[in-house]
Amino acid sequence: MESMKTIEVDGNELGSSVDPLPFARRYQIEALEKAIQENTIVYLETGSGKTLIAIMLLRYYAHLLRKPSPFIAVFLVPQVVLVPQQAKALKTHTDLKVGMYWGDMGVDFWDAATWRNEQVKNEVFVMTPAILLNGLRHSFFKLNRIKVLVFDECHHASGKHPYACIMKEFYHGQLHSKKSNLPRIFGMTASPIKTKGTTLTHTCGKNLTELENLMNSKIYTSVSEDVLAEYVPFSTPKLTYYKDMDIPSTLFLSLSEKLVILKNKYERSLERLNIMESTKESAKKKISKLFSAFLFCLNDLGIWLALQAAEFSVCDDMDICCWGRLDLSSEEIIKNFNKDASKLISTYMSSVQEHLVGDNLEADAESGFLTTKVICLIRSLLEYRHLKDLRCIVFVERVITAIVLQKLLSKLLPKLSGWEAGYIAGNASQLQSQSRRVQNALVDEFRNGTVNVIVSTSILEEGLDVQSCNLVIRFDPAATVCSFIQSRGRARMQNSDFLLMVRSGDDKTLSRLRTYLDSGKVMREESLRNASLPCAPLKSSLDEEEFYWVESTGAIVTLSSSIGLLYFYCSRLPSDGYFKPAPRCCINQLMETCTIYLPKSCPIQTVFVQGNTKTLKQLACLETCKQLHKSGALTDNLVPQIVEEEAVVAEDENMPYDDEHATYYPPELVNPSLEHSDQKYHCYLIKLDQKYEYEVPPEDIVLAVRSELEYDVGNINFDLQVDRGTMTVSMSYIGVIHLNVKMVLLCRKFQTTLLRVLIDRTIDKVKDAFDRCEGNNHMLDYLMLPTTKSREMPPIIDWKCLGSVFFSHENASNHMDCFLPRMHTRSGYVCACTLENSIVYTPHNSHLYCITGILGELNGNSFLSLENGGLVTYKEYYRLRHGIELKFDQEKLLKGKRIFVVQNYLQRCRQQKEKEKKSSNTTVELPPELCVIFMSPISISIIYSFSFIPSIMHRIESLLLAANLKKMHLDHCKLNDIPTSKVLEAITTKHCQEEFHLESLETLGDSFLKYATSQQLFKTFQNHHEGLLSIKKDRIISNAALSKLGCDRKLPGFIRDGSFDPKKWIIAGDQSRSHAFDEEYLSNTRKIYISERRKLKSKRIADVVEALIGAFLSTGGERAALTFMKWLGINVDFVKIPYERDFPVILKRHVNVSYLESLLNYSFRDPSLLVEALTHGSYMLPEIPRCYQRLEFLGDAVLDYLVTIHLYHKYPGMSPGLLTDLRSASVNNDCYARSAVKAKLHQHILHSSQQLYKHIVDTVDSFDKLHLETTFGWESESTFPKVLGDVMESLAGAILVDSDYNKEVVFRSMRPLLEPLITPETMKLHPARELTELCQKKHYTIKRDINSQNGRKASVTIEVEANGVKYKHTSTSDKRTAIRMASNEVLKSLKETNWPGR
């Protein structure tokens, strides 16, 4: 095949010659050549490979699209199901980067930046046309940046279809202005005309010309079907007739009359309901549609299928939510109508007849159970029983037909032919809500043969590509030529059939079908006849209608798009379950005026226009959009401001986070090298005060460091949790000591050796540690020095003990001035006093012991009591157990004690293992000749005291880290000092398992951060609605934002996030382990060291940021907290900004001001704030310009903060987690709602929602039955309306604003309403949490099963298995209440059975 020539298009030479795909057909290559030369619509039959032509065209343009090129190609498809199908084809045959886009991805809420990122990333965009149209209108896409624009199924381009709007609003406008950089247009269709067959011959030429002019493209088609027949299998059309016979008329009349009576009965029931008129009308329409569906099935399909329709409507598959939001009582009426209709229809056939339907088709027709049309379908299908792999699509007109026919076929076909059937239908009729996932799964089953027959509406006419489909049946005739051609084209297999079912004697339908059959030839001939005629210029629709254009971006809104944009804007305003914000349009036909009333959260309340009544609403909406843009509510891309804000938040949350962080080590304890002159050390006495009785008393220890420590680090007191009780550690500064190099090395060797012995409890690694103490690379430089028992101050360093590390046999042998006997050891013949205070090693069992004395009454021949009660001499024991013969059996035995176990004594509620406890208390009798003296002299008290050193030093290291963090902050904010211990608390997570952790401070800091941010945003953005304020707040205080700020300030390195492990602790001077300290600069002048790297979750960093804010707040006050926040990068303040208000309202008409002021114990300077605080969004009176949402936003934050700070100060000694629990129990909507009902505030709320009114009435009735003093609402079987809690918050916000942000005034006013405040004694956990914690504690098995019903109700089953007994309860309500009630009941049963009386 010859390669194609290089062609210049739009002034761009399209590179070197491009070979078409090797398997391309001749007509495909011709079409490609045509498409490269000019805009082209390829009109070829289904299955002829039109997509491949588009792919080859994109390959030809590929070098202009490859990144970093700014250009893209767009491939438009009319249905979502086609997006992945076409994208897959593009990825298979090109190397271009392909992106897929459809509505469910949330693209409606993407902003310009998000689309820019997509255009940087992808080269071909496969999408539905509405996305591109909106993108062009909002100027997210520029037509001059699109090189190729493909329209799949381009026959849709007419009227207001997005295809037509794209061309009319944008393409033709730029074409008219002589712009040359327009995209290449490429359309694809199997039928360029959608008209009905009766007018085809007369209007074909006109319709084709209109399509060509609109698309500015010429149609390419084959000369005849014969050209395609070589490659494309054409199905054989066959007409099949069924008798003109309905169900018996008497039967139909009887049943239809009874259905009418039933319908009227339930419509009257709806009239009696106290619900909103709109809800009532919606429910009536629902009943009417169901009634019509039942009658249609009865008449067209038969009684059995009508019964299936009624039963389907009763079951949960029929989603009532498809019909819009209905009141629960109206939903119940609709369900009852369905049930009664089902019962009524079932009375016309017995259960036996129902079961046997289909066994005798003639009898079924005579009885009216099935119509002759349905029987014709069954018989037609059975004629193909001989086919091994049947793939059949039955096309029907109505959704209900597809549903019930599938039920019949699924009943009959498996036993008659072994075939399986399914159905696919859209949800435009709102009779079902089949998900796209279910539809795609069914198509896959059809492809692989699991399903043989699909009954489908027109949804499958376009795009389904199943090569093995060998039969298509039109149960209902096609409405248009296009529908006919496309449904025929679904049969892709060779020798496939296209069955057309026609009622006998229906000449009109028959004539139309024959026209359809000839349509291909007519359209092809007309297309070829017009091939040489140029496209006529078409005016842009913008020339014919008004529009508003944003110069800075090019975004545009037209008369026709203004209504959609306005409703979209309103849909993004804050709403709740009782009010959906929408514009209200009032037209005065006589005066030719229109007034748009906007929701109260909108910065503009009313827009008034005058004009032509035909376009008056559009004109008013266009003017409203214009004013919204000028007010800032719509951005320069003409999208709601909240869309851009949400996109920024999403981008922040999706920012890549590196979870690997440094762990810092305090520089005060690190010295880069060992100096060769005398060295100065600052000494701190560590006193150990034992709060329990133990035979071994501790000795004081001296900590010597190279630099003087901060006062609140060097003078600390804390407790160690020893298994016998509490050991109090007190630290104080005692002066300076000068040591020469030899002294320093001696001290290092001593502490390294002793601590290595204590931690490892083996001698194997100690020698290596001893030998390597003289290294000098970035080592830890502090000394732990034993003291003598003298009471002198300053204490005397026990140099004799320090020398024990250099024990030698020679020195012990030369010991002449002692009267104690000498003993044989493995270290030689030594004096007993050398052994009495020593650490020995016994090679036969590799154990280390402290020797505390000589057992004068025992020797090797003494008897040893065995565990089994037997007696044996020590000499025999060692011979039998270890194979050792004692040579000096007359020598006295030594009293030994196993080396102490070094543990984490900082751990909260530490429990020592029984084995460890036993080994630490056990004394042993040792023959001296088995012992190697390792260290001597060293008392057991010193050894005991040094076993606490790892925990003590870990706490000191942690405090020094906290001090370094504080100093880093003080470098910038010199006066913002707080205690180091508070900083330590804030950087300590509960994973450390110590006596304190950050949770209380985090809770406090979180509430203050939320309040400080909220009040700043409230004052700064006075025209922003609550939704925008909340988004802006989240951008500041979200975990992602706080984590980033923390990382920018290098906070992760300071965080303590794990329990202390003494075995991993680094011993100062020990270089036997490879451990390098890297330097890092916190600032230009402040250095710190990195000891290791670890993984840290971003939320942990955010928690620490909040806790640090809480630390500064709790000790330094709000100013200190704000200063710290500013250092972090959170710039908020409490500067007063006037609150501008235009609230011209006569207060007494709406609220009882004096009563409410009396209730709140507060007199408003501006009482209109009170009106605003009580106005719900549904209250649409124009004289009240605002609802309570903004004040609720502010009040939520201030109440949260006030209650949290109150609890923090009232219960200062509470455990860290208790404050969080108290806050959660006190600061929630149910608590506030309960207080509102108790104060009867619900009587003063201004709203226009019948549903809210009903919910409040029900809540008050339920509330009156509860015991006010003994419950926090957990026993209530219904939820409190959120509005009640919102009003409590909005009142708090109103008082805060009116009092010039005086928080004390707010608390003084609101506290009586909130009483009784929850206390640690009265706090009750949420039943779900209490049950979960109980199951975790008792190791019970818990299972939760949540089944949603209609999107709002949920059936929740909770089952707990405890001690072999199952406790189970099911509750049905809204999901939150159902979980609470089910948990509560299971808890009650558990307590009554296992802990009666509790």
Short mmCIF file of C-alpha atoms in Angstrom, two decimals, residues 114-445:
data_model
loop_
_atom_site.label_atom_id
_atom_site.label_comp_id
_atom_site.label_asym_id
_atom_site.label_seq_id
_atom_site.Cartn_x
_atom_site.Cartn_y
_atom_site.Cartn_z
CA THR A 114 -8.06 21.35 37.45
CA TRP A 115 -8.82 21.39 33.73
CA ARG A 116 -5.44 23.04 33.03
CA ASN A 117 -3.75 20.17 34.82
CA GLU A 118 -5.68 17.69 32.70
CA GLN A 119 -4.65 19.50 29.52
CA VAL A 120 -1.02 19.42 30.58
CA LYS A 121 -1.31 15.69 31.25
CA ASN A 122 -3.46 14.29 28.41
CA GLU A 123 -3.45 14.66 24.63
CA VAL A 124 -6.84 13.20 23.67
CA PHE A 125 -9.97 13.89 25.73
CA VAL A 126 -12.80 11.36 25.38
CA MET A 127 -15.93 12.87 26.92
CA THR A 128 -19.64 13.46 26.67
CA PRO A 129 -20.53 16.67 24.78
CA ALA A 130 -22.12 18.56 27.70
CA ILE A 131 -18.72 18.57 29.43
CA LEU A 132 -17.02 20.23 26.47
CA LEU A 133 -19.90 22.70 26.03
CA ASN A 134 -19.71 23.75 29.68
CA GLY A 135 -15.93 23.87 29.45
CA LEU A 136 -16.09 26.22 26.46
CA ARG A 137 -18.71 28.41 28.14
CA HIS A 138 -16.60 28.67 31.28
CA SER A 139 -13.46 29.11 29.16
CA PHE A 140 -11.81 26.01 30.63
CA PHE A 141 -11.28 24.95 27.02
CA LYS A 142 -10.36 27.19 24.08
CA LEU A 143 -11.46 26.14 20.63
CA ASN A 144 -8.18 27.33 19.16
CA ARG A 145 -6.33 24.85 21.40
CA ILE A 146 -8.28 21.89 19.98
CA LYS A 147 -6.65 20.48 16.84
CA VAL A 148 -9.17 17.71 16.12
CA LEU A 149 -12.78 17.59 17.26
CA VAL A 150 -14.51 14.23 16.73
CA PHE A 151 -18.31 13.92 16.97
CA ASP A 152 -19.41 10.30 17.39
CA GLU A 153 -23.07 9.74 16.35
CA CYS A 154 -23.12 13.28 14.98
CA HIS A 155 -26.73 12.96 13.78
CA HIS A 156 -27.63 14.26 17.27
CA ALA A 157 -26.41 17.71 16.22
CA SER A 158 -29.70 19.57 16.10
CA GLY A 159 -31.87 21.82 18.23
CA LYS A 160 -30.41 22.41 21.71
CA HIS A 161 -28.30 19.25 21.77
CA PRO A 162 -24.77 20.00 23.09
CA TYR A 163 -23.30 19.00 19.71
CA ALA A 164 -25.35 21.75 18.02
CA CYS A 165 -24.61 24.29 20.79
CA ILE A 166 -20.85 23.71 20.51
CA MET A 167 -20.95 24.40 16.80
CA LYS A 168 -23.42 27.30 16.92
CA GLU A 169 -22.14 29.15 19.98
CA PHE A 170 -18.41 28.76 19.41
CA TYR A 171 -17.29 27.26 16.11
CA HIS A 172 -19.42 29.34 13.73
CA GLY A 173 -18.77 32.54 15.68
CA GLN A 174 -15.01 32.10 15.25
CA LEU A 175 -15.45 30.93 11.66
CA HIS A 176 -17.46 34.07 10.94
CA SER A 177 -14.65 36.22 12.38
CA LYS A 178 -12.21 34.60 9.92
CA LYS A 179 -10.15 32.83 12.61
CA SER A 180 -7.96 30.22 10.95
CA ASN A 181 -6.93 28.14 13.94
CA LEU A 182 -10.19 26.21 14.23
CA PRO A 183 -10.18 22.46 14.90
CA ARG A 184 -10.56 19.84 12.20
CA ILE A 185 -14.16 18.58 12.49
CA PHE A 186 -14.73 14.86 12.02
CA GLY A 187 -18.25 13.42 12.42
CA MET A 188 -19.36 9.79 12.42
CA THR A 189 -22.86 8.39 11.90
CA ALA A 190 -24.71 5.36 10.59
CA SER A 191 -27.71 7.56 9.76
CA PRO A 192 -27.28 11.30 9.23
CA ILE A 193 -31.04 11.83 9.54
CA LYS A 194 -33.20 11.22 12.65
CA THR A 195 -36.57 11.97 11.01
CA LYS A 196 -39.56 9.62 10.89
CA GLY A 197 -39.79 7.52 7.76
CA THR A 198 -42.98 9.06 6.39
CA THR A 199 -41.24 12.34 5.47
CA LEU A 200 -37.84 10.93 4.54
CA THR A 201 -38.06 11.19 0.75
CA HIS A 202 -39.33 14.76 0.83
CA THR A 203 -36.98 16.20 3.46
CA CYS A 204 -33.85 14.11 3.05
CA GLY A 205 -31.89 16.64 1.00
CA LYS A 206 -32.87 19.53 3.25
CA ASN A 207 -31.95 17.61 6.43
CA LEU A 208 -28.58 16.53 5.05
CA THR A 209 -27.75 20.09 4.03
CA GLU A 210 -28.71 21.41 7.46
CA LEU A 211 -26.43 18.87 9.14
CA GLU A 212 -23.54 19.68 6.80
CA ASN A 213 -23.96 23.42 7.32
CA LEU A 214 -24.19 23.07 11.08
CA MET A 215 -21.13 20.83 11.26
CA ASN A 216 -19.37 22.88 8.54
CA SER A 217 -18.48 19.47 7.09
CA LYS A 218 -19.17 17.47 3.94
CA ILE A 219 -20.59 13.97 4.11
CA TYR A 220 -18.44 11.11 2.86
CA THR A 221 -20.18 7.80 2.14
CA SER A 222 -19.75 4.72 0.00
CA VAL A 223 -21.27 4.57 -3.46
CA SER A 224 -23.40 1.55 -2.50
CA GLU A 225 -23.80 -1.15 0.13
CA ASP A 226 -21.91 -3.50 -2.18
CA VAL A 227 -18.67 -1.66 -1.41
CA LEU A 228 -19.13 -2.40 2.29
CA ALA A 229 -20.61 -5.85 1.94
CA GLU A 230 -17.13 -7.30 1.39
CA TYR A 231 -16.16 -6.23 4.91
CA VAL A 232 -19.39 -5.61 6.86
CA PRO A 233 -21.97 -8.33 7.57
CA PHE A 234 -25.51 -7.03 7.00
CA SER A 235 -28.35 -8.63 8.94
CA THR A 236 -31.32 -9.96 6.97
CA PRO A 237 -34.56 -8.05 7.71
CA LYS A 238 -37.54 -10.34 8.33
CA LEU A 239 -41.12 -9.36 9.03
CA THR A 240 -43.06 -11.45 11.51
CA TYR A 241 -46.78 -10.84 12.05
CA TYR A 242 -48.90 -11.40 15.13
CA LYS A 243 -52.71 -11.50 15.40
CA ASP A 244 -54.69 -8.35 16.09
CA MET A 245 -56.14 -9.67 19.33
CA ASP A 246 -56.28 -7.90 22.70
CA ILE A 247 -57.10 -9.41 26.07
CA PRO A 248 -60.88 -10.00 26.62
CA SER A 249 -62.54 -6.58 26.79
CA THR A 250 -64.75 -7.45 29.80
CA LEU A 251 -61.65 -8.49 31.71
CA PHE A 252 -59.80 -5.32 30.78
CA LEU A 253 -62.74 -3.04 31.66
CA SER A 254 -63.33 -4.74 35.01
CA LEU A 255 -59.71 -4.60 36.09
CA SER A 256 -59.06 -1.08 34.78
CA GLU A 257 -62.16 0.28 36.59
CA LYS A 258 -61.00 -1.23 39.87
CA LEU A 259 -57.50 0.25 39.35
CA VAL A 260 -59.10 3.68 38.82
CA ILE A 261 -61.02 3.32 42.10
CA LEU A 262 -57.81 2.29 43.87
CA LYS A 263 -55.92 5.25 42.40
CA ASN A 264 -58.60 7.71 43.52
CA LYS A 265 -58.62 6.23 47.02
CA TYR A 266 -54.90 6.78 47.51
CA GLU A 267 -54.96 10.25 45.97
CA ARG A 268 -57.56 11.19 48.59
CA SER A 269 -55.27 9.75 51.27
CA LEU A 270 -52.52 12.06 50.04
CA GLU A 271 -54.85 15.04 50.26
CA ARG A 272 -55.41 14.35 53.95
CA LEU A 273 -51.67 14.39 54.73
CA ASN A 274 -50.17 17.46 56.38
CA ILE A 275 -47.27 17.78 53.93
CA MET A 276 -45.97 20.40 51.51
CA GLU A 277 -48.02 20.90 48.34
CA SER A 278 -44.98 20.22 46.16
CA THR A 279 -44.40 16.90 47.95
CA LYS A 280 -48.10 16.06 47.59
CA GLU A 281 -48.03 16.78 43.83
CA SER A 282 -44.87 14.72 43.42
CA ALA A 283 -46.52 11.77 45.16
CA LYS A 284 -49.67 12.12 43.02
CA LYS A 285 -47.56 12.07 39.85
CA LYS A 286 -45.87 8.95 41.13
CA ILE A 287 -49.19 7.16 41.65
CA SER A 288 -50.43 8.37 38.25
CA LYS A 289 -47.33 7.05 36.48
CA LEU A 290 -47.59 3.71 38.20
CA PHE A 291 -51.28 3.50 37.32
CA SER A 292 -50.50 4.27 33.66
CA ALA A 293 -47.73 1.64 33.64
CA PHE A 294 -50.09 -1.02 35.03
CA LEU A 295 -52.79 -0.16 32.45
CA PHE A 296 -50.27 -0.22 29.61
CA CYS A 297 -48.97 -3.64 30.63
CA LEU A 298 -52.49 -4.95 31.04
CA ASN A 299 -53.52 -3.83 27.55
CA ASP A 300 -50.29 -4.40 25.61
CA LEU A 301 -48.70 -7.36 27.40
CA GLY A 302 -51.36 -9.21 29.41
CA ILE A 303 -52.48 -9.78 33.02
CA TRP A 304 -49.42 -11.83 34.02
CA LEU A 305 -46.98 -9.13 32.96
CA ALA A 306 -49.15 -6.41 34.54
CA LEU A 307 -48.88 -8.38 37.79
CA GLN A 308 -45.09 -8.51 37.38
CA ALA A 309 -45.05 -4.73 36.92
CA ALA A 310 -47.02 -4.23 40.15
CA GLU A 311 -44.83 -6.66 42.09
CA PHE A 312 -41.68 -5.02 40.77
CA SER A 313 -42.96 -1.64 41.97
CA VAL A 314 -43.50 -3.07 45.46
CA CYS A 315 -39.98 -4.49 45.80
CA ASP A 316 -36.92 -2.48 46.81
CA ASP A 317 -35.49 -2.53 43.27
CA MET A 318 -37.90 0.27 42.39
CA ASP A 319 -36.13 3.24 43.92
CA ILE A 320 -38.64 5.78 45.20
CA CYS A 321 -35.80 8.30 45.51
CA CYS A 322 -35.76 8.51 41.70
CA TRP A 323 -38.89 10.59 42.07
CA GLY A 324 -37.39 13.36 44.10
CA ARG A 325 -37.54 13.84 47.83
CA LEU A 326 -40.82 12.55 49.25
CA ASP A 327 -42.22 12.71 52.75
CA LEU A 328 -41.97 9.40 54.61
CA SER A 329 -45.77 9.22 55.01
CA SER A 330 -46.31 9.82 51.27
CA GLU A 331 -43.76 7.12 50.49
CA GLU A 332 -45.78 4.75 52.65
CA ILE A 333 -48.98 5.61 50.75
CA ILE A 334 -47.27 4.96 47.40
CA LYS A 335 -45.98 1.60 48.64
CA ASN A 336 -49.43 0.65 49.87
CA PHE A 337 -50.93 1.61 46.48
CA ASN A 338 -48.43 -0.73 44.80
CA LYS A 339 -49.25 -3.54 47.23
CA ASP A 340 -52.99 -3.17 46.77
CA ALA A 341 -52.63 -2.95 42.96
CA SER A 342 -50.59 -6.16 43.06
CA LYS A 343 -53.23 -7.89 45.20
CA LEU A 344 -56.02 -6.66 42.90
CA ILE A 345 -54.37 -7.91 39.69
CA SER A 346 -53.50 -11.24 41.33
CA THR A 347 -57.21 -11.90 42.00
CA TYR A 348 -57.70 -12.32 38.23
CA MET A 349 -55.46 -15.41 38.09
CA SER A 350 -54.90 -18.17 40.62
CA SER A 351 -51.47 -18.99 42.00
CA VAL A 352 -51.52 -22.20 39.96
CA GLN A 353 -52.30 -20.29 36.77
CA GLU A 354 -49.59 -17.79 37.62
CA HIS A 355 -47.10 -20.61 37.98
CA LEU A 356 -48.14 -22.39 34.78
CA VAL A 357 -48.15 -19.35 32.50
CA GLY A 358 -46.25 -20.06 29.28
CA ASP A 359 -46.92 -23.80 29.31
CA ASN A 360 -49.94 -23.40 27.00
CA LEU A 361 -49.56 -20.21 24.97
CA GLU A 362 -52.92 -20.48 23.21
CA ALA A 363 -54.76 -20.84 26.52
CA ASP A 364 -52.76 -17.92 27.95
CA ALA A 365 -53.92 -15.72 25.06
CA GLU A 366 -57.57 -16.72 25.46
CA SER A 367 -57.43 -16.04 29.21
CA GLY A 368 -55.74 -12.68 28.66
CA PHE A 369 -52.69 -13.74 30.71
CA LEU A 370 -50.39 -13.00 27.74
CA THR A 371 -51.14 -10.97 24.61
CA THR A 372 -50.58 -12.32 21.11
CA LYS A 373 -47.70 -9.85 20.74
CA VAL A 374 -45.82 -11.41 23.68
CA ILE A 375 -46.60 -14.92 22.42
CA CYS A 376 -45.20 -13.92 19.00
CA LEU A 377 -41.95 -12.88 20.65
CA ILE A 378 -41.63 -16.19 22.52
CA ARG A 379 -42.30 -18.25 19.41
CA SER A 380 -39.91 -16.14 17.34
CA LEU A 381 -37.14 -16.75 19.83
CA LEU A 382 -37.80 -20.47 19.98
CA GLU A 383 -37.36 -20.69 16.21
CA TYR A 384 -33.65 -20.09 16.86
CA ARG A 385 -33.28 -22.93 19.37
CA HIS A 386 -30.95 -24.66 16.95
CA LEU A 387 -28.30 -21.92 17.38
CA LYS A 388 -25.57 -22.97 19.79
CA ASP A 389 -24.45 -19.47 20.76
CA LEU A 390 -27.47 -17.23 20.50
CA ARG A 391 -26.86 -13.53 21.21
CA CYS A 392 -30.15 -11.68 20.84
CA ILE A 393 -31.21 -8.11 21.65
CA VAL A 394 -34.95 -7.43 21.91
CA PHE A 395 -35.62 -3.70 21.48
CA VAL A 396 -38.68 -2.26 23.26
CA GLU A 397 -39.99 1.27 23.64
CA ARG A 398 -40.76 1.44 27.38
CA VAL A 399 -38.67 0.71 30.46
CA ILE A 400 -41.50 -1.24 32.14
CA THR A 401 -41.77 -3.46 29.05
CA ALA A 402 -38.07 -4.31 29.30
CA ILE A 403 -38.38 -5.12 33.00
CA VAL A 404 -41.42 -7.42 32.80
CA LEU A 405 -40.49 -9.13 29.51
CA GLN A 406 -37.16 -10.07 31.05
CA LYS A 407 -39.04 -11.66 33.99
CA LEU A 408 -41.15 -13.73 31.58
CA LEU A 409 -38.19 -14.78 29.43
CA SER A 410 -36.14 -15.66 32.51
CA LYS A 411 -39.01 -17.93 33.58
CA LEU A 412 -39.56 -19.66 30.21
CA LEU A 413 -36.27 -19.69 28.28
CA PRO A 414 -34.04 -21.68 30.67
CA LYS A 415 -36.42 -24.67 30.59
CA LEU A 416 -37.29 -24.34 26.87
CA SER A 417 -33.86 -23.61 25.42
CA GLY A 418 -31.33 -23.25 28.25
CA TRP A 419 -30.93 -19.53 27.56
CA GLU A 420 -30.57 -16.80 30.19
CA ALA A 421 -32.14 -13.34 29.85
CA GLY A 422 -31.43 -9.88 31.28
CA TYR A 423 -32.61 -6.32 30.72
CA ILE A 424 -31.00 -2.91 30.31
CA ALA A 425 -32.93 0.35 30.54
CA GLY A 426 -32.28 3.97 31.40
CA ASN A 427 -34.01 5.67 34.32
CA ALA A 428 -35.65 8.56 32.49
CA SER A 429 -39.05 7.04 33.28
CA GLN A 430 -38.01 6.90 36.95
CA LEU A 431 -39.40 3.37 37.27
CA GLN A 432 -35.99 1.95 38.10
CA SER A 433 -32.44 3.10 38.81
CA GLN A 434 -30.23 0.47 37.21
CA SER A 435 -26.65 1.53 37.81
CA ARG A 436 -24.10 1.88 35.06
CA ARG A 437 -21.96 -0.76 36.78
CA VAL A 438 -24.83 -3.27 36.60
CA GLN A 439 -25.41 -2.43 32.94
CA ASN A 440 -21.75 -2.86 32.05
CA ALA A 441 -21.61 -6.19 33.89
CA LEU A 442 -24.65 -7.44 31.95
CA VAL A 443 -23.08 -6.43 28.63
CA ASP A 444 -19.93 -8.36 29.59
CA GLU A 445 -22.07 -11.42 30.41
#
